[in-house]
Amino acid sequence: MVTQSFGTRRPGAAVAAGLAFAAGVFTALAAQQRRYEELRLRVTRAERDGRREVRLAEQQRLQAYLLDKALSDPDLAAVMSTIEEVDPTRRRQYLFANAMYTNVLLAHRVGVVNREELHGHLRVICQSAPFRGYWHATRHHRASLPAGSEEAGVGRMVDALIRDLEEADTDEWWVVGELPPEEDQH
């Protein structure tokens, strides 16, 4: 009987090949596990953000309901407004100005308008003399906001727009006021 030999068998080569295969499988599994974890975190964030947006929208709906009640009843308007010594008409204007501002702020927070669009909406709102009066009368409210908060940043944007509009030497208000650089939110 003749035995053919096609080379020497090296048990070490088979073991090395098996170890290399196993290492490749483990590397692939680790990469897959990392990807799975990244996706899980993204889904968790999206769910959390979605719940936040729903809560913000619900809060805005409630605020609109309360505002409607206050605008239709001067006695309730006096409770909702913290601005003293204004006549009932001015108080209703200020409450409405607040509603316009909070509406565009919410639209930005939930992603309906981007930063550039927010700036454009605020530029339009700042054309209104009653809005500018409201903004001036409520400056102490904004002073209590944390400096790094999103709302404080938007407040600074409105301050700059009003200042730019007051200093502008053009009637073309729609070109006044540069979009400020994006602030780092804390």
mmCIF file of C-alpha atoms in Angstrom, residues 105-184:
data_model
loop_
_atom_site.group_PDB
_atom_site.id
_atom_site.type_symbol
_atom_site.label_atom_id
_atom_site.label_comp_id
_atom_site.label_asym_id
_atom_site.label_seq_id
_atom_site.Cartn_x
_atom_site.Cartn_y
_atom_site.Cartn_z
ATOM 1 C CA LEU A 105 -39.259 80.071 20.950
ATOM 2 C CA LEU A 106 -41.146 76.768 21.243
ATOM 3 C CA ALA A 107 -41.115 76.342 17.455
ATOM 4 C CA HIS A 108 -37.335 76.622 17.611
ATOM 5 C CA ARG A 109 -37.000 74.289 20.593
ATOM 6 C CA VAL A 110 -38.970 71.492 18.940
ATOM 7 C CA GLY A 111 -37.204 71.921 15.611
ATOM 8 C CA VAL A 112 -40.022 73.450 13.559
ATOM 9 C CA VAL A 113 -37.824 76.451 12.763
ATOM 10 C CA ASN A 114 -34.052 76.505 12.607
ATOM 11 C CA ARG A 115 -31.881 79.230 14.112
ATOM 12 C CA GLU A 116 -31.867 81.350 10.967
ATOM 13 C CA GLU A 117 -35.667 81.133 10.686
ATOM 14 C CA LEU A 118 -35.998 81.982 14.384
ATOM 15 C CA HIS A 119 -33.899 85.094 13.780
ATOM 16 C CA GLY A 120 -36.167 86.051 10.866
ATOM 17 C CA HIS A 121 -39.362 85.575 12.886
ATOM 18 C CA LEU A 122 -37.939 87.605 15.751
ATOM 19 C CA ARG A 123 -36.919 90.373 13.340
ATOM 20 C CA VAL A 124 -40.565 90.627 12.225
ATOM 21 C CA ILE A 125 -41.917 90.555 15.781
ATOM 22 C CA CYS A 126 -39.452 93.279 16.841
ATOM 23 C CA GLN A 127 -41.062 95.647 14.321
ATOM 24 C CA SER A 128 -44.002 96.015 16.675
ATOM 25 C CA ALA A 129 -43.760 98.944 19.100
ATOM 26 C CA PRO A 130 -45.955 97.131 21.664
ATOM 27 C CA PHE A 131 -43.601 94.128 21.470
ATOM 28 C CA ARG A 132 -40.582 96.351 22.060
ATOM 29 C CA GLY A 133 -42.433 97.928 25.011
ATOM 30 C CA TYR A 134 -43.164 94.471 26.393
ATOM 31 C CA TRP A 135 -39.541 93.450 25.890
ATOM 32 C CA HIS A 136 -38.278 96.481 27.764
ATOM 33 C CA ALA A 137 -40.833 96.068 30.573
ATOM 34 C CA THR A 138 -39.845 92.424 31.114
ATOM 35 C CA ARG A 139 -36.053 92.791 30.991
ATOM 36 C CA HIS A 140 -35.841 91.972 34.718
ATOM 37 C CA HIS A 141 -37.533 88.614 34.010
ATOM 38 C CA ARG A 142 -34.754 87.619 31.628
ATOM 39 C CA ALA A 143 -32.069 88.773 34.045
ATOM 40 C CA SER A 144 -32.824 85.710 36.177
ATOM 41 C CA LEU A 145 -32.210 83.225 33.341
ATOM 42 C CA PRO A 146 -28.984 81.207 33.495
ATOM 43 C CA ALA A 147 -26.550 82.954 31.129
ATOM 44 C CA GLY A 148 -25.836 79.766 29.168
ATOM 45 C CA SER A 149 -29.461 78.749 28.722
ATOM 46 C CA GLU A 150 -31.086 78.563 25.325
ATOM 47 C CA GLU A 151 -33.712 81.121 26.287
ATOM 48 C CA ALA A 152 -31.087 83.575 27.533
ATOM 49 C CA GLY A 153 -29.311 83.228 24.173
ATOM 50 C CA VAL A 154 -32.545 83.912 22.295
ATOM 51 C CA GLY A 155 -33.141 86.894 24.599
ATOM 52 C CA ARG A 156 -29.738 88.286 23.656
ATOM 53 C CA MET A 157 -30.677 87.767 20.007
ATOM 54 C CA VAL A 158 -33.839 89.856 20.514
ATOM 55 C CA ASP A 159 -31.873 92.526 22.412
ATOM 56 C CA ALA A 160 -29.422 92.790 19.506
ATOM 57 C CA LEU A 161 -32.224 92.915 16.922
ATOM 58 C CA ILE A 162 -34.038 95.698 18.759
ATOM 59 C CA ARG A 163 -30.802 97.647 19.168
ATOM 60 C CA ASP A 164 -29.892 97.156 15.491
ATOM 61 C CA LEU A 165 -33.375 98.163 14.347
ATOM 62 C CA GLU A 166 -33.331 101.301 16.496
ATOM 63 C CA GLU A 167 -29.875 102.276 15.196
ATOM 64 C CA ALA A 168 -30.561 101.423 11.542
ATOM 65 C CA ASP A 169 -30.555 104.226 9.026
ATOM 66 C CA THR A 170 -32.718 102.324 6.544
ATOM 67 C CA ASP A 171 -36.417 101.664 6.150
ATOM 68 C CA GLU A 172 -35.593 98.185 4.898
ATOM 69 C CA TRP A 173 -35.995 96.527 8.304
ATOM 70 C CA TRP A 174 -35.893 93.036 6.790
ATOM 71 C CA VAL A 175 -32.151 93.393 6.169
ATOM 72 C CA VAL A 176 -31.298 94.789 9.595
ATOM 73 C CA GLY A 177 -29.630 92.606 12.206
ATOM 74 C CA GLU A 178 -27.011 89.958 11.568
ATOM 75 C CA LEU A 179 -27.565 86.432 12.796
ATOM 76 C CA PRO A 180 -25.200 86.189 15.766
ATOM 77 C CA PRO A 181 -22.746 83.295 15.932
ATOM 78 C CA GLU A 182 -24.152 80.187 17.551
ATOM 79 C CA GLU A 183 -23.588 80.154 21.292
ATOM 80 C CA ASP A 184 -22.350 77.170 23.217
#
